[in-house]
CSV table of C-alpha atoms in Angstrom, one decimal:
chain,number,residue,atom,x,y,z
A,1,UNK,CA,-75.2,19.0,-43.6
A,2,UNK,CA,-77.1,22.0,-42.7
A,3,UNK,CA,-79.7,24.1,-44.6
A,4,UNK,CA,-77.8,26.6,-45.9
A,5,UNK,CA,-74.9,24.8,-46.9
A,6,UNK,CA,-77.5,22.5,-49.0
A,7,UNK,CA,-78.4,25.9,-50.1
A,8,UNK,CA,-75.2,26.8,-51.5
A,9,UNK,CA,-74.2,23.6,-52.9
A,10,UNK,CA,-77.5,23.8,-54.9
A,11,UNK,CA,-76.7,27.3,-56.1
A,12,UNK,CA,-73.3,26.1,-57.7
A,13,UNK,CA,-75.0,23.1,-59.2
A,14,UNK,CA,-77.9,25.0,-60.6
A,15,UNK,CA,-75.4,27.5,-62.2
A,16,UNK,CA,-72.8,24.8,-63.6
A,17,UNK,CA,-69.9,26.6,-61.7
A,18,UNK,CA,-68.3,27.4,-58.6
A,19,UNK,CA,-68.9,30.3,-57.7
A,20,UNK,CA,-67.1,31.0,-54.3
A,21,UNK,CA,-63.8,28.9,-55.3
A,22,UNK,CA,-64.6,26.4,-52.6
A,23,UNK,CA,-63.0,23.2,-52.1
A,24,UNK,CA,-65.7,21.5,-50.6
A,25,UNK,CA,-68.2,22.6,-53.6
A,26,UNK,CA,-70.0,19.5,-55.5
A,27,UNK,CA,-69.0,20.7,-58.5
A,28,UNK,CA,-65.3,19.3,-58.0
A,29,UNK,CA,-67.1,15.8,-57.6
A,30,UNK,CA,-69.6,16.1,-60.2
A,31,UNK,CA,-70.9,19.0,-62.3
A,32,UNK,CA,-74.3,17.8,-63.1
A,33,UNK,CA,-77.1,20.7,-61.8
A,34,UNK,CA,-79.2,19.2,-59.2
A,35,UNK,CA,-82.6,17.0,-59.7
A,36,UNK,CA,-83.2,13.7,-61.5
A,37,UNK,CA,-82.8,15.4,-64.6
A,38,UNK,CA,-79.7,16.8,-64.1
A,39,UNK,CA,-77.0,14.3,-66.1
A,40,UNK,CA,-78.6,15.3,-69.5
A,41,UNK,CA,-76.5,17.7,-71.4
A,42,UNK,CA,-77.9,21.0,-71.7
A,43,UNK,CA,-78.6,22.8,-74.3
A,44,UNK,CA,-77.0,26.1,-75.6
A,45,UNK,CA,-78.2,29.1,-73.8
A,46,UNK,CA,-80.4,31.8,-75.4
A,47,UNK,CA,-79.3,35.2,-75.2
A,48,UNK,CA,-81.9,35.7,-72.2
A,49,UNK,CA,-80.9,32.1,-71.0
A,50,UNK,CA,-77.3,34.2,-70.7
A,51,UNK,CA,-78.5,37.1,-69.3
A,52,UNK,CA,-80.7,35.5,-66.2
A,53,UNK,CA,-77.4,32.8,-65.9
A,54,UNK,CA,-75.3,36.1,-65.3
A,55,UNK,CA,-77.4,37.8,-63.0
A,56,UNK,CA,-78.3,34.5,-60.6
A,57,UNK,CA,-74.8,34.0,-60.1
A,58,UNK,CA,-73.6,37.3,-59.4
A,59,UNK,CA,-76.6,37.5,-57.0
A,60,UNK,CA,-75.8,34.5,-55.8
A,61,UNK,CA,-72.2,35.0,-55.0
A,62,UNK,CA,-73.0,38.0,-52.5
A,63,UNK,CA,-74.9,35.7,-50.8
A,64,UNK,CA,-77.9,35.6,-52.6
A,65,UNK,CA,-79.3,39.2,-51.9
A,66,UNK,CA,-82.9,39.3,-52.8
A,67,UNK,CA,-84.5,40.4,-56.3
A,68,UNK,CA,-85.7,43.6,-55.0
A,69,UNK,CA,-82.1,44.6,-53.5
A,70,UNK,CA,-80.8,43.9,-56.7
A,71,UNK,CA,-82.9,45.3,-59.0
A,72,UNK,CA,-82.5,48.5,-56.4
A,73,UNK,CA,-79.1,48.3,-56.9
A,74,UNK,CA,-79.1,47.8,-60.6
A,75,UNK,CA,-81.1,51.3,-60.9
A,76,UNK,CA,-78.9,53.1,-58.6
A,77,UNK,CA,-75.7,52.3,-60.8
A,78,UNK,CA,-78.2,53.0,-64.1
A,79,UNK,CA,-78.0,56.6,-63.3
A,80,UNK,CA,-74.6,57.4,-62.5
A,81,UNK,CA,-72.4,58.3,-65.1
A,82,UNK,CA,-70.1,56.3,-66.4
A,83,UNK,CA,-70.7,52.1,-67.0
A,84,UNK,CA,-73.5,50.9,-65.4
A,85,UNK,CA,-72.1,47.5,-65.1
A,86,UNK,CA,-68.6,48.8,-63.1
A,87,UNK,CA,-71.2,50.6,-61.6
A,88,UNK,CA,-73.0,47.6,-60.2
A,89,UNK,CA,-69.6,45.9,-59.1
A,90,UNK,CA,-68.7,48.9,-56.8
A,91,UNK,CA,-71.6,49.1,-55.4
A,92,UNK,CA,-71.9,45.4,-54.6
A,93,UNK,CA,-68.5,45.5,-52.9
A,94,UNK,CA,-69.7,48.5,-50.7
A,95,UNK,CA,-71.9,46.6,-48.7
A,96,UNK,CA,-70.4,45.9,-45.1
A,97,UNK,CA,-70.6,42.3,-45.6
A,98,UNK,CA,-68.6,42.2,-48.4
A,99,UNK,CA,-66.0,44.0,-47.0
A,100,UNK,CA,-66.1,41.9,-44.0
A,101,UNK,CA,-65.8,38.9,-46.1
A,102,UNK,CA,-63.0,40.5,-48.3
A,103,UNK,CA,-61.1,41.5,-44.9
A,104,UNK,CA,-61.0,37.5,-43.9
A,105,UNK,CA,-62.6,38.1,-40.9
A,106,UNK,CA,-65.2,35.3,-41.5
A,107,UNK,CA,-64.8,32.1,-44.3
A,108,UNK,CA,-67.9,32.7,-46.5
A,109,UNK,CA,-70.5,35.7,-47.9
A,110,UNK,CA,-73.4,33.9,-45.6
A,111,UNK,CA,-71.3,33.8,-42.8
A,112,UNK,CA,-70.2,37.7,-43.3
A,113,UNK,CA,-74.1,38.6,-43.6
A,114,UNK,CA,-75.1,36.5,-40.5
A,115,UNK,CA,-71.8,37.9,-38.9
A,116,UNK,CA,-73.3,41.6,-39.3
A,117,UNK,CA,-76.9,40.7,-38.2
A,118,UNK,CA,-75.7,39.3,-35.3
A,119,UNK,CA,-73.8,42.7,-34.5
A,120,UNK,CA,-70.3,41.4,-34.0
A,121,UNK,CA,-69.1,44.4,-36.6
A,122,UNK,CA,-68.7,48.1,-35.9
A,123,UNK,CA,-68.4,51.3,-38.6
A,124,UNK,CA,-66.5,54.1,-37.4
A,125,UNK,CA,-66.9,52.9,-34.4
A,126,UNK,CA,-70.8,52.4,-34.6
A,127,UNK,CA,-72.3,49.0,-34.2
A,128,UNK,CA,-74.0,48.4,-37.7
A,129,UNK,CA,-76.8,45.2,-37.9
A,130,UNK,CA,-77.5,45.8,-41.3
A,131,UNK,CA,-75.2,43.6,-44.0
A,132,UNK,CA,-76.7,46.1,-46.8
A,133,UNK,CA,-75.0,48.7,-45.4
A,134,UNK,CA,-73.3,51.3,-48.0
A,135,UNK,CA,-69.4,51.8,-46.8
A,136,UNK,CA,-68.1,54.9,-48.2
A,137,UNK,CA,-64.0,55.1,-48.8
A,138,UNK,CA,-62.2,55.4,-45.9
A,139,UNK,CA,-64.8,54.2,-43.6
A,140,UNK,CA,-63.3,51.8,-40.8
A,141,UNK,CA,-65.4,48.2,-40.0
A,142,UNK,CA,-63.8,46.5,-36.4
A,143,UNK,CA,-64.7,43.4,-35.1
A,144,UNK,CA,-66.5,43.9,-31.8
A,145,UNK,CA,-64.5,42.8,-28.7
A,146,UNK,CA,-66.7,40.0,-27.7
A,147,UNK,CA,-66.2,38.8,-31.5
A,148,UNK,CA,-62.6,38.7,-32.0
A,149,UNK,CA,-62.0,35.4,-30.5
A,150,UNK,CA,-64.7,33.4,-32.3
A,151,UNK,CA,-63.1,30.4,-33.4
A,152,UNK,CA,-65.1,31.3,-36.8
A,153,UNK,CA,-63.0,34.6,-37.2
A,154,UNK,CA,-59.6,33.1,-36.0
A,155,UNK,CA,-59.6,29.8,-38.5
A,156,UNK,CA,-61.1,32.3,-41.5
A,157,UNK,CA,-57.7,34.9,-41.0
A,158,UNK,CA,-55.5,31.5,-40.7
A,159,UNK,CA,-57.0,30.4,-43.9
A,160,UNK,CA,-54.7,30.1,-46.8
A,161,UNK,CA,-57.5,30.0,-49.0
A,162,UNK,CA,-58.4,33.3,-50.3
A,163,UNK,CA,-56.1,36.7,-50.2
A,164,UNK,CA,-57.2,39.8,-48.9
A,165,UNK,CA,-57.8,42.1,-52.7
A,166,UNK,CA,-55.6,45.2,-52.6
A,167,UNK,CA,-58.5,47.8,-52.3
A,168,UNK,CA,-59.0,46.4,-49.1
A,169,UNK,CA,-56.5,47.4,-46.1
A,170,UNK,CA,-57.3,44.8,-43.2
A,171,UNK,CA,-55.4,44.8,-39.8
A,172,UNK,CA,-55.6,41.3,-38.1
A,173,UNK,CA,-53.8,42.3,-35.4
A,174,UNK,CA,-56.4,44.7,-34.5
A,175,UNK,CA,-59.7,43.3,-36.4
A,176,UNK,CA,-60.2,46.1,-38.2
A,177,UNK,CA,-60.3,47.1,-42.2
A,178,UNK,CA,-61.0,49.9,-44.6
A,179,UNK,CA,-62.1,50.2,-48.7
A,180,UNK,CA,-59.3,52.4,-49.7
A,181,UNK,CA,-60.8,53.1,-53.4
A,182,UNK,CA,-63.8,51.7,-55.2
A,183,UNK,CA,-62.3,48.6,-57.1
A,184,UNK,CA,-63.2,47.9,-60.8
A,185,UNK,CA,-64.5,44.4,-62.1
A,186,UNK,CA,-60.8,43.3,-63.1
A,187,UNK,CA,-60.0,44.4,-59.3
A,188,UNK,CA,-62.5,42.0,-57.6
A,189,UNK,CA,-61.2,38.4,-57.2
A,190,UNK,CA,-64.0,36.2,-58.3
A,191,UNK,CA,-63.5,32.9,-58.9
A,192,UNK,CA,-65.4,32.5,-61.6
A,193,UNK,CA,-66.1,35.0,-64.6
A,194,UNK,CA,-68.9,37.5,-63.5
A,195,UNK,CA,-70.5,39.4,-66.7
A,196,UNK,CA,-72.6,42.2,-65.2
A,197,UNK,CA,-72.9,44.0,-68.7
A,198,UNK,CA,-75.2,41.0,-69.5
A,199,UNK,CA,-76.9,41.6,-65.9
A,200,UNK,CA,-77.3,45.2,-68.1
A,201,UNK,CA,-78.7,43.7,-70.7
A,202,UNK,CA,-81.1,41.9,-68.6
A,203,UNK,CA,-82.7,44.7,-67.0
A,204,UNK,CA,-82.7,47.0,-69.7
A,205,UNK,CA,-84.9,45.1,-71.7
């Protein structure tokens, strides 16, 4: 098992849930967290305890973007108008490597970040390294040439596994995908319940 899927597995443990709806999580073998400590029952969560819960998994689940991206993000969304916490959502699904993971063109959020770095993706017919990157609607990702026959890309589009959400128009035919509207938290298909009013809470403290 590699490093970064240890990585993962731990993150689902840690949390108590699977986050990324995957089959091959731990979670649907045992749901202890991880450690020697792990089996005892834990107790019921403070309201902070619920807060920090909320925000490690959403961070998590976009492939576990740093603290400082985060927080970044969280003030951007603070000073729009309207709800902070749909505000946070958008702006997480913005990022070119969600999109690229939304499209199907790769199985998993770390594979659609490392996918980017390595510059196998193209925005309006740039080549973008940078898996941070802000899409705005309309924009157009591809899959590079030298990409689109990656065994990686052609088993994740076969996969049965996920759907692609409707604010997302992807073309497998031609590797290629657009946001066609900012979705709202109800749009995004999470597999697990994400609470980013409590990731709210927990910055506006």
């Amino acid at each position: 098992m590699t490093k970064r899927v240890r990585a993962k597995h731990k993150i689902d443990r840690r949390l108590g849930e699977n986050i990324w709806g995957r089959p091959k999580s731990p979670l649907n073998r045992r749901e202890s967290r991880p450690g020697q400590h792990g089996e005892r029952r834990s107790g019921k969560l403070s309201d902070f305890g619920q807060q920090l819960k909320a925000k490690q998994k959403l961070k998590g689940y976009y492939a576990s973007i740093s603290e400082r991206q985060f927080r970044s993000l969280y003030d951007e969304a603070s000073r729009l108008k309207g709800s902070t916490s749909e505000h946070i959502i958008g702006l997480l699904e913005r990022r070119l490597d969600a999109l690229v993971y939304r499209a199907k063109f790769v199985p998993t959020v770390f594979a659609a970040r490392q996918f980017v770095s390595h510059g196998h993706v193209s925005v309006n017919g740039k080549r973008v390294t940078v898996p941070s990157y802000r899409l705005k609607v309309g924009d157009v990702i591809e899959v590079r040439e030298k990409a689109k026959q990656l065994a990686l890309v052609l088993e994740a589009i076969k996969s049965a596994e996920r759907d692609v959400p409707d604010y997302v128009n992807a073309d497998h035919n031609k590797m290629s995908a657009s946001l066609t509207r900012i979705p709202a938290l109800s749009d995004v298909p999470y597999p697990v319940q994400m609470e980013p009013n409590l990731v709210v809470e927990f910055y506006s403290r």
